[in-house]
CSV table of C-alpha atoms and ligand atoms in Angstrom, one decimal:
chain,number,residue,atom,x,y,z
A,27,MET,CA,25.1,-26.8,30.6
A,28,THR,CA,21.9,-26.4,28.5
A,29,THR,CA,21.6,-26.2,24.8
A,30,VAL,CA,19.1,-23.6,23.5
A,31,ASP,CA,16.0,-25.2,22.1
A,32,VAL,CA,15.1,-24.2,18.5
A,33,PRO,CA,11.4,-23.1,18.2
A,34,ILE,CA,9.1,-23.8,15.2
A,35,SER,CA,10.4,-21.5,12.4
A,36,HIS,CA,8.5,-18.7,10.7
A,37,LEU,CA,10.0,-20.1,7.5
A,38,ARG,CA,7.4,-22.2,5.6
A,39,GLU,CA,9.8,-23.0,2.7
A,40,ASN,CA,13.5,-23.6,2.7
A,41,PRO,CA,15.0,-20.2,1.8
A,42,TYR,CA,18.1,-21.7,0.3
A,43,GLU,CA,16.0,-23.9,-2.1
A,44,ILE,CA,14.1,-20.7,-3.0
A,45,ALA,CA,17.4,-18.8,-3.7
A,46,LYS,CA,18.7,-21.7,-5.8
A,47,SER,CA,15.5,-22.0,-7.9
A,48,GLN,CA,15.6,-18.2,-8.4
A,49,LEU,CA,19.1,-18.6,-9.7
A,50,ARG,CA,18.1,-21.4,-12.1
A,51,LYS,CA,15.2,-19.2,-13.5
A,52,VAL,CA,17.7,-16.4,-14.1
A,53,ALA,CA,20.1,-18.8,-15.9
A,54,ASP,CA,17.3,-19.9,-18.2
A,55,THR,CA,16.1,-16.3,-19.0
A,56,PHE,CA,19.6,-14.9,-19.4
A,57,ALA,CA,21.2,-18.0,-21.0
A,58,ILE,CA,24.0,-18.3,-18.4
A,59,ASP,CA,26.4,-21.2,-18.8
A,60,PRO,CA,25.2,-24.2,-16.6
A,61,ASN,CA,28.8,-24.8,-15.4
A,62,LEU,CA,28.7,-21.3,-13.9
A,63,ILE,CA,25.4,-22.0,-12.3
A,64,ASN,CA,26.9,-25.1,-10.7
A,65,VAL,CA,29.5,-22.9,-9.1
A,66,LEU,CA,27.1,-20.0,-8.1
A,67,GLN,CA,24.4,-22.1,-6.5
A,68,GLU,CA,26.9,-23.3,-3.8
A,69,CYS,CA,28.3,-21.3,-0.9
A,70,LYS,CA,32.1,-21.0,-0.9
A,71,LYS,CA,32.3,-21.6,2.9
A,72,ALA,CA,30.0,-22.3,5.8
A,73,LEU,CA,31.2,-22.2,9.4
A,74,VAL,CA,29.0,-23.7,12.2
A,75,VAL,CA,30.2,-22.9,15.7
A,76,SER,CA,28.9,-23.5,19.2
A,77,VAL,CA,29.0,-20.4,21.5
A,78,PRO,CA,29.0,-21.2,25.2
A,79,VAL,CA,27.9,-18.3,27.3
A,80,SER,CA,27.8,-17.8,31.1
A,81,MET,CA,24.3,-16.5,31.8
A,82,ASP,CA,23.4,-14.1,34.6
A,83,ASP,CA,21.6,-16.9,36.6
A,84,GLY,CA,24.9,-18.9,36.8
A,85,THR,CA,24.0,-21.5,34.1
A,86,THR,CA,26.0,-21.9,30.9
A,87,GLN,CA,24.0,-21.9,27.7
A,88,VAL,CA,25.3,-23.0,24.3
A,89,PHE,CA,24.1,-21.1,21.3
A,90,GLN,CA,24.6,-22.2,17.7
A,91,GLY,CA,26.2,-19.7,15.4
A,92,TYR,CA,26.9,-19.5,11.6
A,93,ARG,CA,29.0,-17.5,9.2
A,94,VAL,CA,28.6,-18.3,5.6
A,95,THR,CA,30.5,-16.8,2.6
A,96,HIS,CA,28.6,-17.3,-0.7
A,97,ASN,CA,31.0,-15.8,-3.2
A,98,VAL,CA,34.1,-13.5,-3.4
A,99,ALA,CA,34.6,-13.2,-7.1
A,100,ARG,CA,34.0,-9.4,-7.0
A,101,GLY,CA,35.6,-8.6,-3.7
A,102,PRO,CA,35.6,-9.5,0.0
A,103,SER,CA,32.4,-10.9,1.3
A,104,LYS,CA,29.9,-8.6,3.1
A,105,GLY,CA,26.8,-9.4,5.0
A,106,GLY,CA,24.9,-8.9,8.3
A,107,ILE,CA,24.7,-11.0,11.5
A,108,ARG,CA,21.2,-11.9,12.6
A,109,TYR,CA,20.2,-12.7,16.2
A,110,HIS,CA,16.9,-14.5,16.1
A,111,ALA,CA,15.4,-17.7,17.5
A,112,ASP,CA,14.5,-19.0,14.0
A,113,VAL,CA,17.9,-18.7,12.4
A,114,THR,CA,18.9,-21.8,10.4
A,115,LEU,CA,22.0,-22.6,8.3
A,116,ASP,CA,19.9,-22.7,5.1
A,117,GLU,CA,18.4,-19.3,5.9
A,118,VAL,CA,21.9,-17.9,6.4
A,119,LYS,CA,23.1,-19.5,3.1
A,120,ALA,CA,20.1,-17.9,1.2
A,121,LEU,CA,20.8,-14.5,2.8
A,122,ALA,CA,24.5,-14.8,1.8
A,123,MET,CA,23.6,-15.6,-1.8
A,124,TRP,CA,21.2,-12.6,-1.9
A,125,MET,CA,24.1,-10.4,-0.6
A,126,THR,CA,26.3,-11.5,-3.5
A,127,TRP,CA,23.5,-10.4,-6.0
A,128,LYS,CA,22.8,-7.2,-4.1
A,129,CYS,CA,26.4,-6.0,-4.1
A,130,ALA,CA,26.8,-6.9,-7.8
A,131,LEU,CA,23.6,-5.1,-8.8
A,132,SER,CA,24.8,-1.9,-7.0
A,133,GLY,CA,28.2,-2.3,-8.5
A,134,ILE,CA,30.0,-2.2,-5.2
A,135,PRO,CA,33.2,-4.3,-4.9
A,136,PHE,CA,32.0,-7.0,-2.5
A,137,GLY,CA,30.8,-10.6,-2.5
A,138,GLY,CA,28.1,-12.0,-0.3
A,139,ALA,CA,28.1,-13.4,3.2
A,140,LYS,CA,25.8,-13.7,6.2
A,141,GLY,CA,25.9,-14.8,9.8
A,142,GLY,CA,23.5,-15.6,12.6
A,143,VAL,CA,23.2,-16.9,16.1
A,144,VAL,CA,20.1,-18.9,17.2
A,145,CYS,CA,19.0,-16.9,20.2
A,146,ASN,CA,16.3,-14.5,21.4
A,147,PRO,CA,18.1,-11.2,22.1
A,148,LYS,CA,15.0,-9.7,23.6
A,149,THR,CA,15.2,-12.1,26.6
A,150,MET,CA,18.9,-11.6,27.2
A,151,SER,CA,20.6,-9.1,29.4
A,152,GLU,CA,23.2,-6.6,28.0
A,153,GLY,CA,25.9,-8.6,29.7
A,154,GLU,CA,24.7,-11.9,28.2
A,155,LEU,CA,24.5,-10.4,24.7
A,156,GLN,CA,28.0,-8.9,25.0
A,157,ARG,CA,29.5,-12.2,26.2
A,158,MET,CA,27.7,-14.1,23.4
A,159,THR,CA,28.8,-11.6,20.8
A,160,ARG,CA,32.5,-11.6,21.9
A,161,ARG,CA,32.6,-15.4,22.0
A,162,PHE,CA,30.9,-15.8,18.6
A,163,THR,CA,33.4,-13.2,17.2
A,164,SER,CA,36.3,-15.3,18.6
A,165,GLU,CA,34.9,-18.4,17.1
A,166,ILE,CA,34.8,-16.8,13.6
A,167,ILE,CA,37.8,-14.5,14.0
A,168,ASN,CA,40.0,-16.3,11.4
A,169,GLU,CA,37.3,-15.9,8.8
A,170,ILE,CA,36.5,-12.2,9.1
A,171,GLY,CA,38.6,-9.1,8.4
A,172,PRO,CA,38.6,-6.0,6.3
A,173,GLU,CA,40.0,-7.7,3.2
A,174,LYS,CA,38.2,-11.0,3.8
A,175,ASP,CA,34.7,-10.8,5.2
A,176,ILE,CA,33.0,-7.8,6.8
A,177,PRO,CA,29.9,-8.3,9.0
A,178,ALA,CA,27.2,-5.7,9.6
A,179,PRO,CA,23.9,-5.4,11.5
A,180,ASP,CA,20.7,-7.3,10.6
A,181,VAL,CA,17.6,-8.4,12.5
A,182,GLY,CA,18.3,-8.4,16.3
A,183,THR,CA,21.7,-6.7,16.0
A,184,ASP,CA,22.7,-3.1,16.0
A,185,GLY,CA,25.6,-0.6,16.4
A,186,ARG,CA,26.2,-1.8,20.0
A,187,VAL,CA,26.8,-5.4,18.8
A,188,MET,CA,29.0,-4.2,16.0
A,189,ALA,CA,31.1,-2.2,18.5
A,190,TRP,CA,31.7,-5.5,20.5
A,191,ILE,CA,32.7,-7.3,17.4
A,192,PHE,CA,35.0,-4.5,16.4
A,193,ASP,CA,36.6,-4.4,19.9
A,194,THR,CA,37.0,-8.2,20.2
A,195,TYR,CA,38.7,-8.4,16.7
A,196,SER,CA,40.9,-5.4,17.5
A,197,MET,CA,41.9,-6.7,20.9
A,198,ASN,CA,43.1,-9.9,19.3
A,199,LYS,CA,45.0,-8.1,16.5
A,200,GLY,CA,46.6,-5.6,19.0
A,201,HIS,CA,45.3,-2.5,17.2
A,202,SER,CA,42.0,-1.0,16.1
A,203,VAL,CA,40.8,-2.4,12.8
A,204,LEU,CA,38.1,-0.1,11.6
A,205,GLY,CA,37.3,-2.0,8.4
A,206,VAL,CA,36.3,-5.3,10.1
A,207,VAL,CA,32.7,-4.4,10.6
A,208,THR,CA,30.3,-1.8,9.4
A,209,GLY,CA,27.2,-0.3,11.1
A,210,LYS,CA,29.5,0.9,14.0
A,211,PRO,CA,28.5,3.7,16.2
A,212,LEU,CA,29.8,7.1,15.1
A,213,THR,CA,32.1,7.4,18.1
A,214,ILE,CA,34.2,4.5,16.9
A,215,GLY,CA,34.4,5.0,13.2
A,216,GLY,CA,30.8,4.6,12.0
A,217,SER,CA,29.6,6.5,9.0
A,218,LEU,CA,27.1,9.3,9.1
A,219,GLY,CA,23.9,8.2,7.4
A,220,ARG,CA,24.5,4.4,7.9
A,221,GLU,CA,21.8,3.8,10.5
A,222,GLU,CA,19.1,5.2,8.2
A,223,ALA,CA,20.7,4.0,4.9
A,224,THR,CA,18.6,0.9,4.2
A,225,ALA,CA,15.4,2.9,4.6
A,226,ARG,CA,16.8,5.9,2.7
A,227,GLY,CA,17.8,3.6,-0.3
A,228,ALA,CA,14.2,2.1,-0.2
A,229,LEU,CA,12.8,5.7,-0.2
A,230,TYR,CA,14.9,6.6,-3.3
A,231,CYS,CA,13.6,3.4,-5.1
A,232,VAL,CA,10.0,4.3,-4.2
A,233,ARG,CA,10.5,7.8,-5.5
A,234,GLU,CA,11.8,6.5,-8.8
A,235,ALA,CA,9.0,3.9,-9.1
A,236,VAL,CA,6.3,6.5,-8.4
A,237,ARG,CA,8.0,8.8,-11.0
A,238,LYS,CA,8.0,6.0,-13.6
A,239,ARG,CA,4.3,5.4,-12.9
A,240,GLN,CA,3.7,9.1,-13.2
A,241,LEU,CA,2.2,9.2,-9.7
A,242,SER,CA,3.2,11.4,-6.7
A,243,LEU,CA,4.1,10.4,-3.2
A,244,GLN,CA,1.9,13.3,-1.9
A,245,GLY,CA,-1.2,11.6,-0.4
A,246,THR,CA,0.0,8.1,-1.4
A,247,THR,CA,-1.2,5.6,1.3
A,248,VAL,CA,1.5,3.3,2.8
A,249,ALA,CA,1.5,0.3,5.1
A,250,VAL,CA,4.7,-0.8,6.7
A,251,GLN,CA,5.3,-4.2,8.3
A,252,GLY,CA,8.2,-4.3,10.9
A,253,PHE,CA,9.1,-1.3,12.9
A,254,GLY,CA,12.8,-1.8,13.5
A,255,ASN,CA,15.7,-0.1,11.8
A,256,VAL,CA,14.4,-0.4,8.2
A,257,GLY,CA,10.6,-0.1,8.8
A,258,SER,CA,10.6,2.8,11.2
A,259,TYR,CA,12.9,5.0,9.2
A,260,LEU,CA,11.2,4.1,5.9
A,261,ALA,CA,7.8,5.1,7.5
A,262,LYS,CA,9.3,8.3,8.7
A,263,PHE,CA,10.9,9.2,5.4
A,264,LEU,CA,7.8,8.4,3.3
A,265,ALA,CA,5.7,10.5,5.7
A,266,GLU,CA,8.2,13.4,5.3
A,267,ASP,CA,7.8,13.1,1.6
A,268,GLY,CA,4.0,13.6,1.9
A,269,ALA,CA,2.8,10.0,2.0
A,270,THR,CA,0.1,9.0,4.5
A,271,VAL,CA,1.3,6.1,6.6
A,272,ILE,CA,-1.9,4.3,7.4
A,273,ALA,CA,-0.5,1.2,9.1
A,274,VAL,CA,2.7,0.0,10.9
A,275,SER,CA,3.4,-3.1,12.9
A,276,ASP,CA,6.1,-4.9,14.9
A,277,SER,CA,6.2,-8.5,16.2
A,278,THR,CA,3.8,-7.8,19.0
A,279,SER,CA,1.2,-5.4,17.6
A,280,GLY,CA,0.0,-3.4,14.7
A,281,LEU,CA,-1.5,0.1,14.3
A,282,TYR,CA,-4.1,1.3,11.7
A,283,ASN,CA,-5.4,4.8,11.1
A,284,PRO,CA,-6.8,5.6,7.6
A,285,ASN,CA,-6.2,9.3,8.2
A,286,GLY,CA,-2.5,8.7,8.9
A,287,ILE,CA,-0.3,7.7,11.8
A,288,ASP,CA,2.0,10.2,13.5
A,289,VAL,CA,5.2,8.2,12.7
A,290,GLN,CA,7.5,10.4,14.8
A,291,ALA,CA,5.2,9.8,17.8
A,292,ALA,CA,5.1,6.1,17.1
A,293,ILE,CA,8.9,5.9,17.0
A,294,ALA,CA,9.1,7.8,20.3
A,295,HIS,CA,6.5,5.4,21.9
A,296,LYS,CA,8.5,2.4,20.7
A,297,ARG,CA,11.7,3.8,22.0
A,298,GLU,CA,10.2,4.5,25.4
A,299,THR,CA,8.1,1.3,25.8
A,300,GLY,CA,10.0,-1.2,23.6
A,301,SER,CA,6.9,-1.9,21.5
A,302,LEU,CA,4.1,-0.3,19.4
A,303,ALA,CA,1.5,-1.7,21.8
A,304,GLY,CA,-0.5,0.9,23.7
A,305,PHE,CA,0.1,3.7,21.2
A,306,ARG,CA,-2.8,6.1,21.0
A,307,GLY,CA,-4.3,7.6,17.9
A,308,ALA,CA,-4.7,4.3,15.9
A,309,ASP,CA,-6.7,1.1,16.0
A,310,PRO,CA,-5.1,-2.3,16.4
A,311,ILE,CA,-4.5,-4.4,13.3
A,312,SER,CA,-3.0,-7.9,12.9
A,313,ASN,CA,0.1,-8.4,10.8
A,314,GLU,CA,-2.0,-10.6,8.4
A,315,ASP,CA,-4.6,-7.9,7.9
A,316,LEU,CA,-1.9,-5.2,7.4
A,317,LEU,CA,-0.5,-7.0,4.4
A,318,VAL,CA,-3.8,-7.0,2.6
A,319,LEU,CA,-4.9,-3.5,3.4
A,320,GLU,CA,-6.3,-1.1,0.8
A,321,CYS,CA,-3.2,1.0,0.2
A,322,ASP,CA,-0.9,2.2,-2.6
A,323,VAL,CA,2.5,1.1,-1.3
A,324,LEU,CA,3.2,-1.9,0.9
A,325,ALA,CA,6.5,-2.2,2.6
A,326,PRO,CA,7.3,-5.6,4.2
A,327,CYS,CA,10.3,-4.7,6.5
A,328,ALA,CA,10.4,-7.6,9.0
A,329,LEU,CA,11.2,-11.2,8.0
A,330,GLU,CA,11.0,-13.6,5.0
A,331,GLN,CA,8.0,-15.3,3.5
A,332,VAL,CA,5.2,-13.1,4.7
A,333,ILE,CA,3.5,-12.8,1.3
A,334,THR,CA,2.8,-16.3,0.1
A,335,ALA,CA,0.5,-18.2,-2.3
A,336,GLU,CA,-2.1,-18.0,0.4
A,337,ASN,CA,-2.4,-14.2,0.7
A,338,ALA,CA,-0.9,-12.8,-2.5
A,339,ASP,CA,-4.2,-12.6,-4.4
A,340,LYS,CA,-5.6,-10.5,-1.5
A,341,VAL,CA,-2.8,-7.9,-1.6
A,342,LYS,CA,-4.3,-4.6,-2.8
A,343,ALA,CA,-1.1,-2.4,-2.9
A,344,LYS,CA,0.0,-1.2,-6.3
A,345,ILE,CA,3.7,-1.2,-5.4
A,346,ILE,CA,5.5,-3.5,-2.9
A,347,VAL,CA,8.9,-2.3,-1.7
A,348,GLU,CA,10.9,-5.2,-0.2
A,349,GLY,CA,12.6,-3.6,2.8
A,350,ALA,CA,13.1,-7.1,4.2
A,351,ASN,CA,15.1,-9.8,2.5
A,352,GLY,CA,12.9,-12.5,0.8
A,353,PRO,CA,9.4,-11.4,2.1
A,354,VAL,CA,7.7,-12.6,-1.1
A,355,THR,CA,7.8,-16.3,-2.0
A,356,PRO,CA,8.2,-17.4,-5.7
A,357,ALA,CA,4.6,-18.6,-5.8
A,358,ALA,CA,3.4,-15.3,-4.5
A,359,ASP,CA,5.6,-13.5,-7.0
A,360,GLU,CA,3.8,-15.1,-9.9
A,361,ILE,CA,0.4,-14.1,-8.5
A,362,LEU,CA,1.5,-10.5,-7.9
A,363,GLU,CA,2.9,-10.3,-11.4
A,364,GLU,CA,-0.3,-11.6,-12.8
A,365,LYS,CA,-2.2,-8.9,-10.9
A,366,GLY,CA,0.1,-6.2,-12.2
A,367,VAL,CA,1.6,-5.3,-8.8
A,368,LEU,CA,5.1,-3.7,-9.2
A,369,VAL,CA,7.5,-5.4,-6.8
A,370,LEU,CA,10.7,-3.5,-6.0
A,371,PRO,CA,12.9,-6.5,-5.3
A,372,ASP,CA,14.9,-6.9,-2.1
A,373,ILE,CA,18.4,-6.9,-3.7
A,374,LEU,CA,17.6,-3.4,-5.1
A,375,ALA,CA,15.1,-1.9,-2.6
A,376,ASN,CA,17.1,-2.7,0.6
A,377,ALA,CA,20.6,-2.2,-0.9
A,378,GLY,CA,21.0,1.2,0.7
A,379,GLY,CA,22.4,-0.5,3.9
A,380,VAL,CA,25.3,-2.3,2.1
A,381,ILE,CA,26.0,0.7,-0.1
A,382,VAL,CA,26.6,2.9,2.9
A,383,SER,CA,28.4,0.1,4.6
A,384,TYR,CA,30.7,0.2,1.6
A,385,PHE,CA,31.2,3.9,2.2
A,386,GLU,CA,31.9,3.2,5.9
A,387,TRP,CA,34.5,0.6,5.0
A,388,VAL,CA,36.2,3.0,2.5
A,389,GLN,CA,36.2,5.8,5.1
A,390,GLY,CA,37.6,3.5,7.8
A,391,LEU,CA,40.4,2.3,5.5
A,392,GLN,CA,41.3,5.9,4.6
A,393,GLU,CA,40.6,7.2,8.2
A,394,TYR,CA,38.9,10.1,6.5
A,395,PHE,CA,35.2,10.8,7.1
A,396,TRP,CA,32.6,12.3,5.0
A,397,LYS,CA,29.7,14.7,5.6
A,398,GLU,CA,26.2,13.2,5.8
A,399,ALA,CA,25.0,15.1,2.7
A,400,GLU,CA,27.9,13.6,0.8
A,401,VAL,CA,27.0,10.1,2.0
A,402,ASN,CA,23.3,10.5,1.0
A,403,ALA,CA,24.1,12.0,-2.4
A,404,LYS,CA,26.5,9.1,-3.3
A,405,LEU,CA,23.9,6.6,-2.1
A,406,ASN,CA,21.3,8.3,-4.2
A,407,ASP,CA,23.6,8.1,-7.3
A,408,ILE,CA,24.4,4.4,-6.9
A,409,ILE,CA,20.9,3.2,-6.0
A,410,THR,CA,19.1,5.3,-8.7
A,411,ARG,CA,21.6,4.1,-11.3
A,412,ALA,CA,20.9,0.5,-10.2
A,413,PHE,CA,17.1,1.2,-10.3
A,414,ASN,CA,17.3,2.6,-13.8
A,415,GLU,CA,19.5,-0.3,-15.1
A,416,THR,CA,17.0,-2.7,-13.6
A,417,TRP,CA,14.0,-0.8,-15.1
A,418,SER,CA,15.5,-0.8,-18.6
A,419,THR,CA,16.3,-4.5,-18.4
A,420,MET,CA,12.7,-5.2,-17.2
A,421,GLU,CA,11.3,-3.2,-20.1
A,422,SER,CA,13.6,-4.5,-22.9
A,423,ARG,CA,13.1,-8.1,-21.9
A,424,ASP,CA,9.5,-7.8,-20.8
A,425,ILE,CA,10.2,-9.6,-17.5
A,426,SER,CA,9.6,-8.8,-13.8
A,427,MET,CA,11.7,-6.3,-12.0
A,428,ARG,CA,13.0,-9.1,-9.7
A,429,LEU,CA,14.1,-11.2,-12.7
A,430,ALA,CA,15.7,-8.1,-14.3
A,431,ALA,CA,17.6,-7.3,-11.0
A,432,TYR,CA,18.8,-10.9,-10.5
A,433,GLY,CA,19.7,-11.2,-14.2
A,434,LEU,CA,22.0,-8.1,-14.1
A,435,ALA,CA,23.6,-9.2,-10.9
A,436,VAL,CA,24.2,-12.8,-11.8
A,437,GLN,CA,25.6,-11.8,-15.2
A,438,ARG,CA,28.1,-9.5,-13.4
A,439,VAL,CA,29.2,-12.2,-10.9
A,440,SER,CA,29.5,-14.7,-13.8
A,441,GLU,CA,31.7,-12.3,-15.8
A,442,ALA,CA,34.0,-11.8,-12.8
A,443,THR,CA,34.2,-15.6,-12.3
A,444,VAL,CA,35.0,-16.2,-15.9
A,445,THR,CA,37.6,-13.4,-16.0
A,446,ARG,CA,39.3,-14.7,-12.9
A,447,GLY,CA,39.0,-18.3,-14.0
A,448,ILE,CA,38.3,-21.3,-11.8
A,449,TYR,CA,41.3,-21.9,-9.5
A,450,PRO,CA,43.7,-23.7,-10.1
B,18,NAD,P1,15.3,-5.0,13.3
B,18,NAD,O1,15.6,-6.1,14.3
B,18,NAD,O2,15.7,-3.6,13.6
B,18,NAD,O3,13.7,-4.9,13.1
B,18,NAD,C1,12.9,-6.0,12.8
B,18,NAD,C2,11.4,-5.6,13.0
B,18,NAD,O4,10.6,-6.6,12.5
B,18,NAD,C3,11.1,-5.3,14.5
B,18,NAD,O5,10.2,-4.2,14.6
B,18,NAD,C4,10.3,-6.6,14.8
B,18,NAD,O6,9.4,-6.4,15.9
B,18,NAD,C5,9.6,-6.9,13.5
B,18,NAD,N1,9.1,-8.2,13.4
B,18,NAD,C6,9.8,-9.4,13.7
B,18,NAD,N2,9.0,-10.4,13.5
B,18,NAD,C7,7.8,-9.9,13.0
B,18,NAD,C8,6.6,-10.5,12.6
B,18,NAD,N3,6.4,-11.8,12.6
B,18,NAD,N4,5.6,-9.7,12.1
B,18,NAD,C9,5.8,-8.3,12.1
B,18,NAD,N5,6.9,-7.7,12.5
B,18,NAD,C10,7.9,-8.5,13.0
B,18,NAD,O7,15.7,-5.5,11.9
B,18,NAD,P2,16.0,-4.6,10.6
B,18,NAD,O8,17.5,-4.4,10.5
B,18,NAD,O9,15.1,-3.5,10.5
B,18,NAD,O10,15.8,-5.7,9.4
B,18,NAD,C11,14.5,-6.0,8.9
B,18,NAD,C12,14.6,-6.7,7.6
B,18,NAD,O11,15.4,-5.8,6.7
B,18,NAD,C13,15.3,-8.0,7.6
B,18,NAD,O12,14.8,-8.8,6.6
B,18,NAD,C14,16.7,-7.7,7.2
B,18,NAD,O13,17.4,-8.8,6.6
B,18,NAD,C15,16.5,-6.6,6.2
B,18,NAD,N6,17.6,-5.7,5.9
B,18,NAD,C16,18.1,-5.0,6.9
B,18,NAD,C17,19.2,-4.1,6.7
B,18,NAD,C18,19.8,-3.2,7.7
B,18,NAD,O14,20.7,-2.4,7.4
B,18,NAD,N7,19.4,-3.3,9.0
B,18,NAD,C19,19.7,-4.0,5.4
B,18,NAD,C20,19.1,-4.8,4.4
B,18,NAD,C21,18.1,-5.6,4.7
């Protein structure tokens, strides 16, 4: 047996400490009772499991897995499962807390959770991934369920992984339980529009921001970091709206063309070869240079902490749309605010995924499925309302959009907690 080594993390700061300090800042600005903050800064439950997996070469590797529930005051907890070599318990806790705020800001009846397994899915065979997923699901099976805690895809996981979780859970219950995960393939109860939903929600937020600033997306220049689920669809949608996507990147390579990249062709290239490397019609660019490119809109859609105190003053974009969770550190936030950069915060900008996950859960419970146009229209309603509520709070209190979004969300969770009372 071997235990998987944990590599040096991409995380420079502890994300859970960041999440807690953001919460304290919100408490000060919105005068929230310190007793409530004591409750809200802790996670309700954190499960650490070891996941032994028979590998194709005959060895047994043991992976570390986590499932954390931050809060359930407003409903069952909801949050993705991440497969990545850098996953840590504190990262999962931070992501779980951000899920609580994201659901509250959108007004959907969920609390926050997150999960992760420390692994590199790119180096694992389909069989190894499936065995790891099924064993991980078995280890957390008593904690998840449609009324309890509902996983979804995140970095390194997709509809295929959700299908294995759904099947493992259902096999153990003796019948199909559609509501146990979201982000399922359409053939087994997924929702139309779910795959593109996070990017579509981000698009709706960018449209509103551009409208508020009395600009137009036509001819707006855009740079997108990360070319997975969120980044590739967001680049595609923005290009369809008339924007010029001048740069895109993934973990292996970046592409730059000031006249615009053919996003559809880049998606096809990535699908065929597994990476952006070797795509013709653009020059190479590093991920560091992409972030500080001359452009109107910058969309970090990969991992946390890519815009820090070190590079924030070099950012030239006028609008940053946080497709990823936590891509801007608090120190960078202050620098960007000083420079007048409008940051559309993660809990708003990437909420489209959890909003359509909510629709998928509702459709699964009712066994009645909606048309894609209906899904997209309802998503637009919910996220645009959240955007406008955040915008008015920002203006009326003269604070950043992030602080406004967190303030609204934390107030809603606080109210739910007070209304329910602290048990017993
Ligand atoms: P994904 O695995 O589909 O894609 C991640 C992308 O980031 C890949 O293209 C990968 O190559 C790239 N990447 C990884 N490390 C990188 C690096 N160091 N530099 C540049 N690119 C790098 O994941 P996803 O689902 O698109 O998630 C991306 C982000 O969006 C995450 O922060 C996730 O938490 C957040 N998010 C995802 C959803 C969703 O529905 N999938 C919802 C809300 C938020």
